[in-house]
mmCIF file of C-alpha atoms in Angstrom:
data_model
loop_
_atom_site.group_PDB
_atom_site.id
_atom_site.type_symbol
_atom_site.label_atom_id
_atom_site.label_comp_id
_atom_site.label_asym_id
_atom_site.label_seq_id
_atom_site.Cartn_x
_atom_site.Cartn_y
_atom_site.Cartn_z
ATOM 1 C CA MET A 1181 -4.527 27.221 -8.891
ATOM 2 C CA SER A 1182 -2.398 27.499 -5.395
ATOM 3 C CA LYS A 1183 1.118 25.601 -5.844
ATOM 4 C CA THR A 1184 4.182 24.721 -3.726
ATOM 5 C CA LEU A 1185 7.078 26.799 -3.873
ATOM 6 C CA VAL A 1186 10.314 24.760 -3.729
ATOM 7 C CA ILE A 1187 13.002 26.990 -2.599
ATOM 8 C CA GLY A 1188 16.046 24.940 -4.114
ATOM 9 C CA ALA A 1189 14.646 23.125 -6.025
ATOM 10 C CA ALA A 1190 17.960 22.958 -8.337
ATOM 11 C CA GLY A 1191 19.245 20.908 -5.991
ATOM 12 C CA LEU A 1192 19.653 17.654 -5.396
ATOM 13 C CA LEU A 1193 16.838 17.246 -2.542
ATOM 14 C CA GLY A 1194 14.415 20.184 -4.239
ATOM 15 C CA SER A 1195 14.524 18.789 -7.193
ATOM 16 C CA ARG A 1196 13.598 15.390 -6.077
ATOM 17 C CA VAL A 1197 11.268 16.845 -4.206
ATOM 18 C CA VAL A 1198 9.663 18.750 -7.039
ATOM 19 C CA GLU A 1199 9.418 14.870 -9.115
ATOM 20 C CA ALA A 1200 7.560 13.592 -5.536
ATOM 21 C CA LEU A 1201 5.245 16.700 -5.638
ATOM 22 C CA GLY A 1202 4.833 16.917 -9.278
ATOM 23 C CA GLU A 1203 6.313 19.294 -11.209
ATOM 24 C CA ASP A 1204 3.250 20.438 -11.978
ATOM 25 C CA GLN A 1205 1.826 21.573 -8.660
ATOM 26 C CA CYS A 1206 5.043 22.908 -8.169
ATOM 27 C CA ILE A 1207 6.825 26.561 -8.524
ATOM 28 C CA CYS A 1208 10.899 26.214 -8.332
ATOM 29 C CA ALA A 1209 12.903 28.630 -6.777
ATOM 30 C CA SER A 1210 16.680 29.103 -6.424
ATOM 31 C CA ARG A 1211 19.886 31.059 -6.995
ATOM 32 C CA ASN A 1212 20.166 29.773 -10.659
ATOM 33 C CA SER A 1213 16.803 28.974 -12.721
ATOM 34 C CA GLY A 1214 12.938 28.923 -12.311
ATOM 35 C CA GLU A 1215 12.143 31.743 -10.198
ATOM 36 C CA ARG A 1216 15.177 33.614 -8.603
ATOM 37 C CA VAL A 1217 15.904 33.923 -5.355
ATOM 38 C CA ASP A 1218 19.347 34.061 -2.945
ATOM 39 C CA ILE A 1219 17.229 33.586 0.754
ATOM 40 C CA SER A 1220 20.652 35.185 2.253
ATOM 41 C CA ALA A 1221 19.080 38.765 0.761
ATOM 42 C CA PRO A 1222 15.737 39.615 2.244
ATOM 43 C CA LYS A 1223 14.700 41.937 -0.418
ATOM 44 C CA SER A 1224 15.273 38.394 -3.054
ATOM 45 C CA LEU A 1225 12.748 36.545 -1.039
ATOM 46 C CA ALA A 1226 10.472 39.666 -0.931
ATOM 47 C CA SER A 1227 10.541 40.065 -4.145
ATOM 48 C CA LEU A 1228 9.930 35.854 -4.309
ATOM 49 C CA PHE A 1229 7.087 36.306 -2.668
ATOM 50 C CA GLY A 1230 5.518 39.615 -4.534
ATOM 51 C CA ARG A 1231 5.822 37.733 -7.296
ATOM 52 C CA VAL A 1232 4.821 33.625 -6.993
ATOM 53 C CA GLY A 1233 1.269 35.162 -5.134
ATOM 54 C CA PRO A 1234 -0.922 32.919 -3.229
ATOM 55 C CA LEU A 1235 0.571 29.420 -1.948
ATOM 56 C CA ASP A 1236 -0.704 25.878 -0.398
ATOM 57 C CA GLY A 1237 3.003 25.531 1.250
ATOM 58 C CA ILE A 1238 6.788 26.256 1.441
ATOM 59 C CA ILE A 1239 9.577 23.386 0.985
ATOM 60 C CA CYS A 1240 13.050 25.000 1.514
ATOM 61 C CA THR A 1241 15.667 22.814 0.686
ATOM 62 C CA GLY A 1242 18.805 25.505 0.537
ATOM 63 C CA GLY A 1243 20.970 27.647 2.712
ATOM 64 C CA ALA A 1244 24.368 26.438 2.848
ATOM 65 C CA ALA A 1245 26.709 26.034 5.779
ATOM 66 C CA ARG A 1246 30.106 25.029 5.551
ATOM 67 C CA PHE A 1247 31.756 22.175 6.889
ATOM 68 C CA LYS A 1248 35.578 22.564 7.930
ATOM 69 C CA PRO A 1249 38.302 21.610 10.780
ATOM 70 C CA TRP A 1250 37.662 23.805 13.258
ATOM 71 C CA GLU A 1251 41.339 25.465 13.042
ATOM 72 C CA GLN A 1252 40.001 26.682 9.555
ATOM 73 C CA MET A 1253 37.111 28.294 9.830
ATOM 74 C CA THR A 1254 36.957 31.689 9.574
ATOM 75 C CA ASP A 1255 34.975 35.046 10.564
ATOM 76 C CA GLU A 1256 33.256 34.423 6.534
ATOM 77 C CA ASP A 1257 32.437 31.175 7.229
ATOM 78 C CA TRP A 1258 30.302 31.941 10.429
ATOM 79 C CA ALA A 1259 28.911 34.424 8.271
ATOM 80 C CA PHE A 1260 28.253 33.177 5.228
ATOM 81 C CA SER A 1261 26.449 30.066 7.018
ATOM 82 C CA LEU A 1262 24.420 32.247 9.071
ATOM 83 C CA ALA A 1263 22.658 34.384 6.736
ATOM 84 C CA ASN A 1264 22.265 31.296 4.302
ATOM 85 C CA LYS A 1265 21.377 27.966 6.669
ATOM 86 C CA LEU A 1266 19.878 30.023 9.431
ATOM 87 C CA LEU A 1267 18.661 33.342 8.733
ATOM 88 C CA GLY A 1268 18.051 32.772 4.870
ATOM 89 C CA GLN A 1269 15.200 30.177 6.663
ATOM 90 C CA VAL A 1270 13.993 32.526 9.195
ATOM 91 C CA ASN A 1271 13.226 34.703 6.268
ATOM 92 C CA VAL A 1272 11.585 32.131 4.286
ATOM 93 C CA VAL A 1273 8.943 32.246 6.910
ATOM 94 C CA ARG A 1274 8.791 36.100 8.052
ATOM 95 C CA TYR A 1275 8.300 37.034 4.664
ATOM 96 C CA GLY A 1276 6.640 33.551 2.736
ATOM 97 C CA ALA A 1277 4.184 32.915 5.662
ATOM 98 C CA LYS A 1278 1.562 35.543 4.652
ATOM 99 C CA SER A 1279 1.302 34.428 1.127
ATOM 100 C CA VAL A 1280 0.652 30.496 2.444
ATOM 101 C CA ARG A 1281 -3.144 29.926 2.777
ATOM 102 C CA PRO A 1282 -4.319 29.605 6.382
ATOM 103 C CA ASP A 1283 -3.379 25.770 7.762
ATOM 104 C CA GLY A 1284 -1.077 25.369 4.938
ATOM 105 C CA ALA A 1285 2.696 24.484 5.369
ATOM 106 C CA ILE A 1286 6.433 26.218 5.722
ATOM 107 C CA THR A 1287 8.817 23.312 5.677
ATOM 108 C CA LEU A 1288 12.619 24.031 6.326
ATOM 109 C CA THR A 1289 15.552 21.644 6.022
ATOM 110 C CA THR A 1290 17.581 21.152 9.319
ATOM 111 C CA GLY A 1291 20.335 17.854 9.383
ATOM 112 C CA LEU A 1292 21.262 15.372 12.321
ATOM 113 C CA ALA A 1293 24.510 17.272 12.695
ATOM 114 C CA ALA A 1294 22.150 19.096 14.967
ATOM 115 C CA GLN A 1295 22.237 16.640 17.575
ATOM 116 C CA TYR A 1296 25.474 14.113 16.374
ATOM 117 C CA PRO A 1297 28.538 16.155 16.010
ATOM 118 C CA SER A 1298 31.519 15.265 14.444
ATOM 119 C CA PRO A 1299 34.893 16.887 13.739
ATOM 120 C CA GLY A 1300 34.590 20.310 11.704
ATOM 121 C CA SER A 1301 30.634 20.008 12.379
ATOM 122 C CA ALA A 1302 30.726 23.347 14.682
ATOM 123 C CA ILE A 1303 29.164 25.311 12.078
ATOM 124 C CA ILE A 1304 26.718 23.461 10.765
ATOM 125 C CA THR A 1305 25.439 21.500 13.985
ATOM 126 C CA THR A 1306 25.445 25.481 15.461
ATOM 127 C CA VAL A 1307 22.888 26.265 12.476
ATOM 128 C CA ASN A 1308 20.665 22.886 12.345
ATOM 129 C CA ALA A 1309 19.834 23.067 16.105
ATOM 130 C CA ALA A 1310 19.130 27.126 16.029
ATOM 131 C CA VAL A 1311 16.625 25.971 12.643
ATOM 132 C CA GLU A 1312 15.307 23.328 14.307
ATOM 133 C CA ALA A 1313 15.031 25.593 17.571
ATOM 134 C CA PHE A 1314 13.252 28.602 15.586
ATOM 135 C CA VAL A 1315 10.661 25.855 14.418
ATOM 136 C CA ARG A 1316 9.828 25.160 17.692
ATOM 137 C CA ALA A 1317 10.032 28.893 18.573
ATOM 138 C CA VAL A 1318 7.402 29.743 15.702
ATOM 139 C CA ALA A 1319 4.832 26.687 16.825
ATOM 140 C CA ALA A 1320 3.995 29.180 20.209
ATOM 141 C CA GLU A 1321 3.650 32.133 18.418
ATOM 142 C CA PRO A 1322 -0.301 32.534 18.301
ATOM 143 C CA SER A 1323 -0.662 35.128 15.208
ATOM 144 C CA ILE A 1324 1.047 32.771 12.800
ATOM 145 C CA THR A 1325 -1.492 30.841 11.179
ATOM 146 C CA VAL A 1326 0.409 28.427 8.778
ATOM 147 C CA ARG A 1327 2.485 25.463 10.026
ATOM 148 C CA VAL A 1328 5.976 25.466 9.952
ATOM 149 C CA ASN A 1329 7.807 22.253 10.719
ATOM 150 C CA ALA A 1330 11.414 20.899 9.443
ATOM 151 C CA VAL A 1331 12.995 17.708 8.140
ATOM 152 C CA SER A 1332 16.336 16.235 9.228
ATOM 153 C CA PRO A 1333 17.888 14.299 6.615
ATOM 154 C CA GLY A 1334 21.429 12.423 8.008
ATOM 155 C CA TRP A 1335 23.928 11.340 5.123
ATOM 156 C CA VAL A 1336 22.419 11.464 1.508
ATOM 157 C CA ALA A 1337 23.516 8.298 -0.681
ATOM 158 C CA GLU A 1338 24.397 10.496 -3.733
ATOM 159 C CA THR A 1339 26.428 12.956 -2.094
ATOM 160 C CA LEU A 1340 28.261 10.586 -0.274
ATOM 161 C CA GLN A 1341 29.190 9.195 -3.357
ATOM 162 C CA ALA A 1342 29.903 12.488 -4.772
ATOM 163 C CA MET A 1343 32.224 12.752 -2.552
ATOM 164 C CA GLY A 1344 34.140 8.947 -3.065
ATOM 165 C CA ARG A 1345 32.548 7.435 -0.116
ATOM 166 C CA ASP A 1346 30.380 4.578 0.330
ATOM 167 C CA PRO A 1347 26.753 5.738 -0.545
ATOM 168 C CA SER A 1348 25.513 2.218 1.182
ATOM 169 C CA GLY A 1349 25.397 4.541 5.121
ATOM 170 C CA GLY A 1350 23.639 7.132 2.924
ATOM 171 C CA ILE A 1351 18.910 7.601 2.901
ATOM 172 C CA PRO A 1352 18.807 8.409 -1.248
ATOM 173 C CA ALA A 1353 17.464 11.561 -2.019
ATOM 174 C CA ALA A 1354 14.160 10.295 -3.511
ATOM 175 C CA GLU A 1355 13.796 8.997 0.171
ATOM 176 C CA VAL A 1356 14.576 12.216 1.713
ATOM 177 C CA ALA A 1357 12.243 13.707 -0.605
ATOM 178 C CA GLN A 1358 9.413 11.534 0.209
ATOM 179 C CA VAL A 1359 9.874 12.733 4.154
ATOM 180 C CA PHE A 1360 9.589 16.388 2.794
ATOM 181 C CA VAL A 1361 6.110 15.311 1.618
ATOM 182 C CA GLN A 1362 4.770 13.667 4.394
ATOM 183 C CA GLN A 1363 5.722 16.568 6.752
ATOM 184 C CA GLN A 1364 4.338 19.673 3.610
ATOM 185 C CA ARG A 1365 0.929 17.662 4.282
ATOM 186 C CA GLU A 1366 0.856 16.431 7.439
ATOM 187 C CA GLY A 1367 3.522 17.039 9.755
ATOM 188 C CA SER A 1368 2.800 19.071 12.911
ATOM 189 C CA THR A 1369 3.716 22.471 13.528
ATOM 190 C CA GLY A 1370 7.061 22.292 15.475
ATOM 191 C CA SER A 1371 7.904 18.892 14.291
ATOM 192 C CA VAL A 1372 11.296 17.952 13.336
ATOM 193 C CA ALA A 1373 11.337 14.841 10.912
ATOM 194 C CA PRO A 1374 14.552 12.817 10.709
ATOM 195 C CA SER A 1375 15.367 11.027 7.525
ATOM 196 C CA ALA A 1376 18.560 9.085 7.501
ATOM 197 C CA ARG A 1377 19.249 5.259 8.017
ATOM 198 C CA GLY A 1378 18.602 3.640 10.951
#
């Protein structure tokens, strides 16, 4: 039986996506548990897809990017973020599309910083906007037989709480997970679904 591969399954959003889909419907992958993968390393991704076999779809909630004051950003911060959140997710599609059944979906993660930059968000805004541009560009490629879309979360309530901030302005991770599930099942290729408090 084919399943959905959840990359970043050990993280906050990824674990809620697994719960929403049902653990028996998922193959869980992350850096340190389940099927091991580092999305910033193409060989690691190629190995993952070689192991897991045919899939109904892929949801990627992995991919880190750094939030820092402009004057503190380093070359390494930029390189890390581009290799992880941007190229890592690009390569999930490049390496993973052939493993997904026709008309299945690959759902990536962006973030509302793509549209709403703030002080310290230069890196995150850049990579999120680039992921969204990539999703739209893939929709124009006739040789790709799977849907490629994304979810754009705003502040997640649990993340705000962990930062010592008021969580009421965020959206619970379980609600974000439902948006991922909807995009995976029904979202059109090239679409980006926002998930945030109005």
